[in-house]
PDB file of C-alpha atoms in Angstrom:
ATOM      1  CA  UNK T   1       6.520 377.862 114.517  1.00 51.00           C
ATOM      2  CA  UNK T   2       3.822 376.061 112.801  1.00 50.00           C
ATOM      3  CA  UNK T   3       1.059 377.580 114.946  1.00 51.00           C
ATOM      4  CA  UNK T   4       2.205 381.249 114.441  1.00 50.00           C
ATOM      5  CA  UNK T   5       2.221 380.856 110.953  1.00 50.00           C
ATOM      6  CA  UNK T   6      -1.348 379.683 111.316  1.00 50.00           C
ATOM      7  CA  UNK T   7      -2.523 382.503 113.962  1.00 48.00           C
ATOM      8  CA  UNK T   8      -1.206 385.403 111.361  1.00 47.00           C
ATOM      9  CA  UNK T   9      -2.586 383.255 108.169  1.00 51.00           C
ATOM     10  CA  UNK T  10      -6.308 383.229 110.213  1.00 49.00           C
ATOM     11  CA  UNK T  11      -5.626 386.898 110.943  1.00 51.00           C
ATOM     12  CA  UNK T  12      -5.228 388.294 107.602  1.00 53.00           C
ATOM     13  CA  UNK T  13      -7.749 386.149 106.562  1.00 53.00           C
ATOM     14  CA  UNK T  14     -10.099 387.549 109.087  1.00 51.00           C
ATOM     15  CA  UNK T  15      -9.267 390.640 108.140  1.00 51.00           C
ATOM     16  CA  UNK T  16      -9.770 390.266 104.475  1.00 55.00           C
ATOM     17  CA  UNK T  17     -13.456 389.190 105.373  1.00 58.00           C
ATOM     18  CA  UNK T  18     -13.684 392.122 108.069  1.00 68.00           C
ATOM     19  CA  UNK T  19     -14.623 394.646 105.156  1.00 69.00           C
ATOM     20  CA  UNK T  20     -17.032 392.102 103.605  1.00 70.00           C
ATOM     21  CA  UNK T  21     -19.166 391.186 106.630  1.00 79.00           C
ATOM     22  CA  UNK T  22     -19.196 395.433 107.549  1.00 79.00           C
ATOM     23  CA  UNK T  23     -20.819 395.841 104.147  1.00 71.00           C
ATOM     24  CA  UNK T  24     -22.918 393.347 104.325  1.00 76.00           C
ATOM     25  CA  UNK T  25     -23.963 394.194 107.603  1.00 80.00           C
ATOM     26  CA  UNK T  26     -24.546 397.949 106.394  1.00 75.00           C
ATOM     27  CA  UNK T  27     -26.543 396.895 103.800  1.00 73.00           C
ATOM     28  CA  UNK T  28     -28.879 394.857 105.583  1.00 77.00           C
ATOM     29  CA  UNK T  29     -29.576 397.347 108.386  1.00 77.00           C
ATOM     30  CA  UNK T  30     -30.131 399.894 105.397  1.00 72.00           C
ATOM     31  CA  UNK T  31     -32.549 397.492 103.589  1.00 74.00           C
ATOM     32  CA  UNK T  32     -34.149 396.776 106.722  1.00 76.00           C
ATOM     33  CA  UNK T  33     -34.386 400.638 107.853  1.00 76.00           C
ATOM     34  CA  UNK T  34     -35.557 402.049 104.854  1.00 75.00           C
ATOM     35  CA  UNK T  35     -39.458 402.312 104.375  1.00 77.00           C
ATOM     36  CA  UNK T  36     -40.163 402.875 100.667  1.00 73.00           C
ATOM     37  CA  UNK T  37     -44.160 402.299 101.129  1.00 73.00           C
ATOM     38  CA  UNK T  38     -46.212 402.351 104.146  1.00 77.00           C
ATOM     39  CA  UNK T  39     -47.798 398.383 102.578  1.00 80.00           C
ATOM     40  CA  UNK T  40     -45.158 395.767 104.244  1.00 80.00           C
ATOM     41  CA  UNK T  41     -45.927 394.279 101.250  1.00 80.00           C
ATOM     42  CA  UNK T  42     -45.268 396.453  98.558  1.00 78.00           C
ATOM     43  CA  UNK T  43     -42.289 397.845 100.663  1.00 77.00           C
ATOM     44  CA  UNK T  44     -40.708 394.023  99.950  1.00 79.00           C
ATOM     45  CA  UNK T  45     -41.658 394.010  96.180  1.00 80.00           C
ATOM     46  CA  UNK T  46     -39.738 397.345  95.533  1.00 78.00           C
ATOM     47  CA  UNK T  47     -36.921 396.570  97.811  1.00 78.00           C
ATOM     48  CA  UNK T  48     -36.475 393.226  96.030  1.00 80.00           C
ATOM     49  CA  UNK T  49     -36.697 395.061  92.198  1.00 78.00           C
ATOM     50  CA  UNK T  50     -34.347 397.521  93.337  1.00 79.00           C
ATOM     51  CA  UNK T  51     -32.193 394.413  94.488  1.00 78.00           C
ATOM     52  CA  UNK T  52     -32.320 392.604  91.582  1.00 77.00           C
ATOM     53  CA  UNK T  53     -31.550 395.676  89.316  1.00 72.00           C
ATOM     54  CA  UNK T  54     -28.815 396.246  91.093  1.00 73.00           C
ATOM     55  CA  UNK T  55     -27.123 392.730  90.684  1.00 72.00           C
ATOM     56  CA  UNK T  56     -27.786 392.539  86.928  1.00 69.00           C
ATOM     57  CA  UNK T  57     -26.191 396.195  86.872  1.00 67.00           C
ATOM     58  CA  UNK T  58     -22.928 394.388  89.320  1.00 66.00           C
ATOM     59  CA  UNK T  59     -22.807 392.102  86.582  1.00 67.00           C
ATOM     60  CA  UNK T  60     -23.278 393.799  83.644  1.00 62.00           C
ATOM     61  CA  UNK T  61     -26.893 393.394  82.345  1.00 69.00           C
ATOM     62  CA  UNK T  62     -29.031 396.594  81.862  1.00 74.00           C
ATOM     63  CA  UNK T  63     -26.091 398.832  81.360  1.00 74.00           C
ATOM     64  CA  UNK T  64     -27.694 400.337  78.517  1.00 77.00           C
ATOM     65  CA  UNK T  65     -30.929 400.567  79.999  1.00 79.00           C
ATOM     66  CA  UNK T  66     -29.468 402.308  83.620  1.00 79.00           C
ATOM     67  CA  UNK T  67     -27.504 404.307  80.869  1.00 80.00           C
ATOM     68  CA  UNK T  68     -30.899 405.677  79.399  1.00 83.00           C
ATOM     69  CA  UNK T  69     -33.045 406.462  82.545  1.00 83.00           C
ATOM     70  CA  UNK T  70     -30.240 408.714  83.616  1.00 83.00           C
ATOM     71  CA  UNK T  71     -29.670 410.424  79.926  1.00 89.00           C
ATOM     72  CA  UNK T  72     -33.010 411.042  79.223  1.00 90.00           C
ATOM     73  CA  UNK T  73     -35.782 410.256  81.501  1.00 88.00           C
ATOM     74  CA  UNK T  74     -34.869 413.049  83.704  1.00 87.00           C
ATOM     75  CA  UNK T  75     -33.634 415.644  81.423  1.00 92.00           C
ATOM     76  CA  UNK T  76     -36.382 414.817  79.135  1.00 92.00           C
ATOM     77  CA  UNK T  77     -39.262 415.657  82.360  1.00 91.00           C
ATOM     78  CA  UNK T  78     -37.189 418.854  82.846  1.00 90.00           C
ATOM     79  CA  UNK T  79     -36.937 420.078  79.394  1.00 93.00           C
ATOM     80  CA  UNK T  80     -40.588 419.378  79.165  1.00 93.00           C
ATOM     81  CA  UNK T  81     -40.966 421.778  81.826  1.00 92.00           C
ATOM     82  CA  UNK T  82     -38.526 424.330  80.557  1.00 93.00           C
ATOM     83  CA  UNK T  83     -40.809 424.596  77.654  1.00 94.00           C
ATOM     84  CA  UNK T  84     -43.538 425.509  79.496  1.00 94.00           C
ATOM     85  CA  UNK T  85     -41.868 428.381  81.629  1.00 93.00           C
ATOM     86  CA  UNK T  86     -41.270 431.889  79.728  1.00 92.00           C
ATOM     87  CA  UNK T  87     -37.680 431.721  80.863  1.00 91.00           C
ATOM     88  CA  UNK T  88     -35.501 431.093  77.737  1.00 92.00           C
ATOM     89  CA  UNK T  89     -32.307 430.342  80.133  1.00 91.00           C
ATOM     90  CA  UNK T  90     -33.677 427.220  81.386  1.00 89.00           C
ATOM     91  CA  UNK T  91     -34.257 426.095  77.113  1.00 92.00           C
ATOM     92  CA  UNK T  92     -31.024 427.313  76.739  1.00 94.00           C
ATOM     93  CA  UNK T  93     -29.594 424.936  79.110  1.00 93.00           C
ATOM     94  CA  UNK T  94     -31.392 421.822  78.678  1.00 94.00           C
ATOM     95  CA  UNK T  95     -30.497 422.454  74.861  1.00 95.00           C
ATOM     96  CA  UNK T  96     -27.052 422.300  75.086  1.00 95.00           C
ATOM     97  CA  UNK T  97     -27.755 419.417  77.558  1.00 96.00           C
ATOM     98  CA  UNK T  98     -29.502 417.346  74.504  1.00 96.00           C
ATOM     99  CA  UNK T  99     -26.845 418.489  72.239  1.00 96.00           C
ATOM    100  CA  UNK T 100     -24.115 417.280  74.480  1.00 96.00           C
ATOM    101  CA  UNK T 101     -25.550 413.769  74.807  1.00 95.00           C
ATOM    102  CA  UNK T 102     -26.324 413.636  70.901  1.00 94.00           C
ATOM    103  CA  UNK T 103     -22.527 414.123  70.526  1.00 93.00           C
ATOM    104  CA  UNK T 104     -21.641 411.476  73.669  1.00 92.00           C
ATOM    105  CA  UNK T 105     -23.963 408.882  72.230  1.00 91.00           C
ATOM    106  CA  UNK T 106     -22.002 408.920  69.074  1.00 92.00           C
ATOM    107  CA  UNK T 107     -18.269 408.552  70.645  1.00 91.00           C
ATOM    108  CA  UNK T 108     -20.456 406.047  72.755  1.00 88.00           C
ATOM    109  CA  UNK T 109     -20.472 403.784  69.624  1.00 89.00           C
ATOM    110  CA  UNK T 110     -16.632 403.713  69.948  1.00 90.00           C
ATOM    111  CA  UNK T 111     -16.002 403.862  72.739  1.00 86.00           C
ATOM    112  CA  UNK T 112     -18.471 401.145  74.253  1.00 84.00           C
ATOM    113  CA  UNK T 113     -16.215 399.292  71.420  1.00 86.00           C
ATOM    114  CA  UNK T 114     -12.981 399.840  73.354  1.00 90.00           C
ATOM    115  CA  UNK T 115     -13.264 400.109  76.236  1.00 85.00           C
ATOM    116  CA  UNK T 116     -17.072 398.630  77.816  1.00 80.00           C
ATOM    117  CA  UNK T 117     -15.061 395.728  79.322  1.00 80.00           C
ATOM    118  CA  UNK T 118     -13.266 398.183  81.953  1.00 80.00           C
ATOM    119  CA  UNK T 119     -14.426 397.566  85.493  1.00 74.00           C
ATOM    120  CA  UNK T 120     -16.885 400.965  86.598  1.00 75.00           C
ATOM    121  CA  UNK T 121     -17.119 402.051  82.979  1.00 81.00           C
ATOM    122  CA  UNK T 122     -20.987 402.371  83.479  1.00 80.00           C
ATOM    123  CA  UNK T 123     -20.978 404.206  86.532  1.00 78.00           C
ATOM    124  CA  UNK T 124     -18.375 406.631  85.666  1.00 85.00           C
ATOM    125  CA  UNK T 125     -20.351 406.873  82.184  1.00 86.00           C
ATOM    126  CA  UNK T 126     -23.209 407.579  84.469  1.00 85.00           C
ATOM    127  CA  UNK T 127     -21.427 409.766  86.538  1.00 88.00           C
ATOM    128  CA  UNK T 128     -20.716 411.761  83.607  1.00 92.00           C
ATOM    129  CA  UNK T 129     -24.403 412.546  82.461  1.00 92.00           C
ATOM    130  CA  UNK T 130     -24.892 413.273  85.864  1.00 90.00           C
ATOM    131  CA  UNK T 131     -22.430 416.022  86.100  1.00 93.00           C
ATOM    132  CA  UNK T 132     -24.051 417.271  82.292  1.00 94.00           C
ATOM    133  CA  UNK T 133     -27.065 417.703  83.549  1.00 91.00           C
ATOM    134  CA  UNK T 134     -26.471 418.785  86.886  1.00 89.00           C
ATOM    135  CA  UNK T 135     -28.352 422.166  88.331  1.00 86.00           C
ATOM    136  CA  UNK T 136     -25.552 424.262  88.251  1.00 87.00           C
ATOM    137  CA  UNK T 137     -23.780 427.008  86.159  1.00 87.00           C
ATOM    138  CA  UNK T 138     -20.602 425.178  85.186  1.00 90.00           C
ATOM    139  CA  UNK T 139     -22.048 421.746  84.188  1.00 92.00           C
ATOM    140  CA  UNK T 140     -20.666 419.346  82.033  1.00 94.00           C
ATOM    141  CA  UNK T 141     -23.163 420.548  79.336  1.00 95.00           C
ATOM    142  CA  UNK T 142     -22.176 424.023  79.412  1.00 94.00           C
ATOM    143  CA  UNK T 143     -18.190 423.249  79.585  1.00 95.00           C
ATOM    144  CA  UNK T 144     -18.452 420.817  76.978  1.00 96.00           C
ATOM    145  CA  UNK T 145     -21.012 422.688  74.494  1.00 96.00           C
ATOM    146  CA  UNK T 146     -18.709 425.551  75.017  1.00 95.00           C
ATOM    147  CA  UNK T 147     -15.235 424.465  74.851  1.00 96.00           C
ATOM    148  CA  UNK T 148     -15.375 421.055  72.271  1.00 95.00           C
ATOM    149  CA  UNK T 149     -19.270 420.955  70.991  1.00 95.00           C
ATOM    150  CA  UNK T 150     -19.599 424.896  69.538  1.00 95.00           C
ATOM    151  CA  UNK T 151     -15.696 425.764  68.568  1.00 95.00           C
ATOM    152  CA  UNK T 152     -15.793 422.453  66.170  1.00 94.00           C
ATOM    153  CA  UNK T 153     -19.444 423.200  64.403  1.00 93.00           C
ATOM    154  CA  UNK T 154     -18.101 426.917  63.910  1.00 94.00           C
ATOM    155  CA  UNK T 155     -15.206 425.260  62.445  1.00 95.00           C
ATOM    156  CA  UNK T 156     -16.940 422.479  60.366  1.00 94.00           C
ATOM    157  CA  UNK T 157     -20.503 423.685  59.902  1.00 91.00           C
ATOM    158  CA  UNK T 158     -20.247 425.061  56.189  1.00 93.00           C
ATOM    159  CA  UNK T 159     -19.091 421.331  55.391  1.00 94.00           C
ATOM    160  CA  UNK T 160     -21.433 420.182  57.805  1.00 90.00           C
ATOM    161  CA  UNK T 161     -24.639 421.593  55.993  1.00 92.00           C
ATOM    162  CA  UNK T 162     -23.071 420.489  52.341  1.00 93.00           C
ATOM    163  CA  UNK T 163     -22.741 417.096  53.643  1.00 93.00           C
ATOM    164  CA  UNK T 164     -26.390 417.321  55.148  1.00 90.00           C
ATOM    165  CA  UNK T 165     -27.716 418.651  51.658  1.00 93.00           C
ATOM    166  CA  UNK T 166     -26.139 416.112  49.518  1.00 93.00           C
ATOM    167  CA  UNK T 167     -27.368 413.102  51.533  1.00 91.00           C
ATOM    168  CA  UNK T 168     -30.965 414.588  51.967  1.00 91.00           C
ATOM    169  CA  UNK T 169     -30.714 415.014  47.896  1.00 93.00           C
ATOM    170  CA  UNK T 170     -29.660 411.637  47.398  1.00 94.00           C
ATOM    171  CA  UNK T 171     -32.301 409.935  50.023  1.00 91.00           C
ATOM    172  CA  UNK T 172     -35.229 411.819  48.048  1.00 93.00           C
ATOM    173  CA  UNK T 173     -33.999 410.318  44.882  1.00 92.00           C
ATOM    174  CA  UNK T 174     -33.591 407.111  46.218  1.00 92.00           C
ATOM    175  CA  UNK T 175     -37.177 407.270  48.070  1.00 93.00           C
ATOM    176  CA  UNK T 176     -38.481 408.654  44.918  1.00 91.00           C
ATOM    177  CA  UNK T 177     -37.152 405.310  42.634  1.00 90.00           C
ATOM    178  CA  UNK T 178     -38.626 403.190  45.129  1.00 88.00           C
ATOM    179  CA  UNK T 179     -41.874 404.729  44.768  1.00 89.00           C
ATOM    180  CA  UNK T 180     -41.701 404.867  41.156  1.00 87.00           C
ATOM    181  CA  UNK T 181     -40.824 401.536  41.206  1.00 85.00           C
ATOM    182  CA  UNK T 182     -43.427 400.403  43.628  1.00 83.00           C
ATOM    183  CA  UNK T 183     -45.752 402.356  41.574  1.00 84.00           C
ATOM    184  CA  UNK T 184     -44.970 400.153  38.459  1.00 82.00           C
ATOM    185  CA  UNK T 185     -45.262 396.682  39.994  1.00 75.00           C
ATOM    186  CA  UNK T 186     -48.916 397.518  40.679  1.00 71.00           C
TER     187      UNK T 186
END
């Protein structure tokens, strides 16, 4: 009895580590496959950077960083060249696009708050400025600009632009004072 109890116990652990050693496996033939320079040498270097950002982003580290490439370095190259085209669509697009992620990066101060500690929170917060910027007609920019983004500033914009005035008013008194101030001590 004792023996088939441990011939199932080493199956399902066997099988448990089945999954494991596949991965692993798959990743080392894909590591070892893949040619990222024609230099041996350099070909290790940026396999083993690429490794190593990938474990700090498995364990949390560089979040915000992986979080920026993907927000902005791209979109920020492509608006560049949006700029220089004479199509206004493309503007159009990557505008709503920067809008968009100007109103996600501030419900990204709460919500990084509440709920950062959730396993795949980065990657589906990834996932989602993916899907904003992606080169299609129904993005996540244009659905989101259109439905939630433009609706509430038609809604809220004349209290919007009071708000606006009445802090810029206030900062150029303050700023003013300090100069004044400044001005004095000398």
């Amino acid at each position: 009895m004792s023996d088939i109890i441990k011939t199932s116990k080493k199956s399902e652990d066997e099988k448990s580590a089945a999954p494991f050693q596949y991965y692993s496996k798959l990743a080392k033939n894909c590591v070892k496959d893949t040619k990222l320079a024609a230099d041996p040498a350099q070909d290790n270097f940026i396999k083993g950077v690429l490794g190593l950002l990938c474990l700090c982003f498995m364990f949390g580290y560089g979040g915000h960083l992986l979080r920026t490439i993907i927000g902005c370095a791209y979109p920020g190259y492509r608006s560049l060249k949006a700029i220089l085209t004479d199509d206004k669509d493309d503007d159009m697009a990557w505008l709503r696009y920067w809008v968009v992620l100007s109103s996600f990066s501030i419900l990204e101060l709460v919500l990084d708050l509440m709920v950062a500690w959730v396993p795949g929170y980065l990657i589906a917060k990834c996932a989602f400025l993916v899907w904003c910027m992606a080169p299609v007609q129904n993005n996540g920019s244009n659905i989101i600009f259109n439905m939630i983004v433009l609706p509430l500033f038609q809604k809220h914009h004349d209290k919007i632009d009071s708000l606006a005035a009445s802090a810029a008013s206030k900062a150029e008194e303050i700023i003013k004072n300090a100069v004044e101030k400044s001005n004095e001590d000398q």
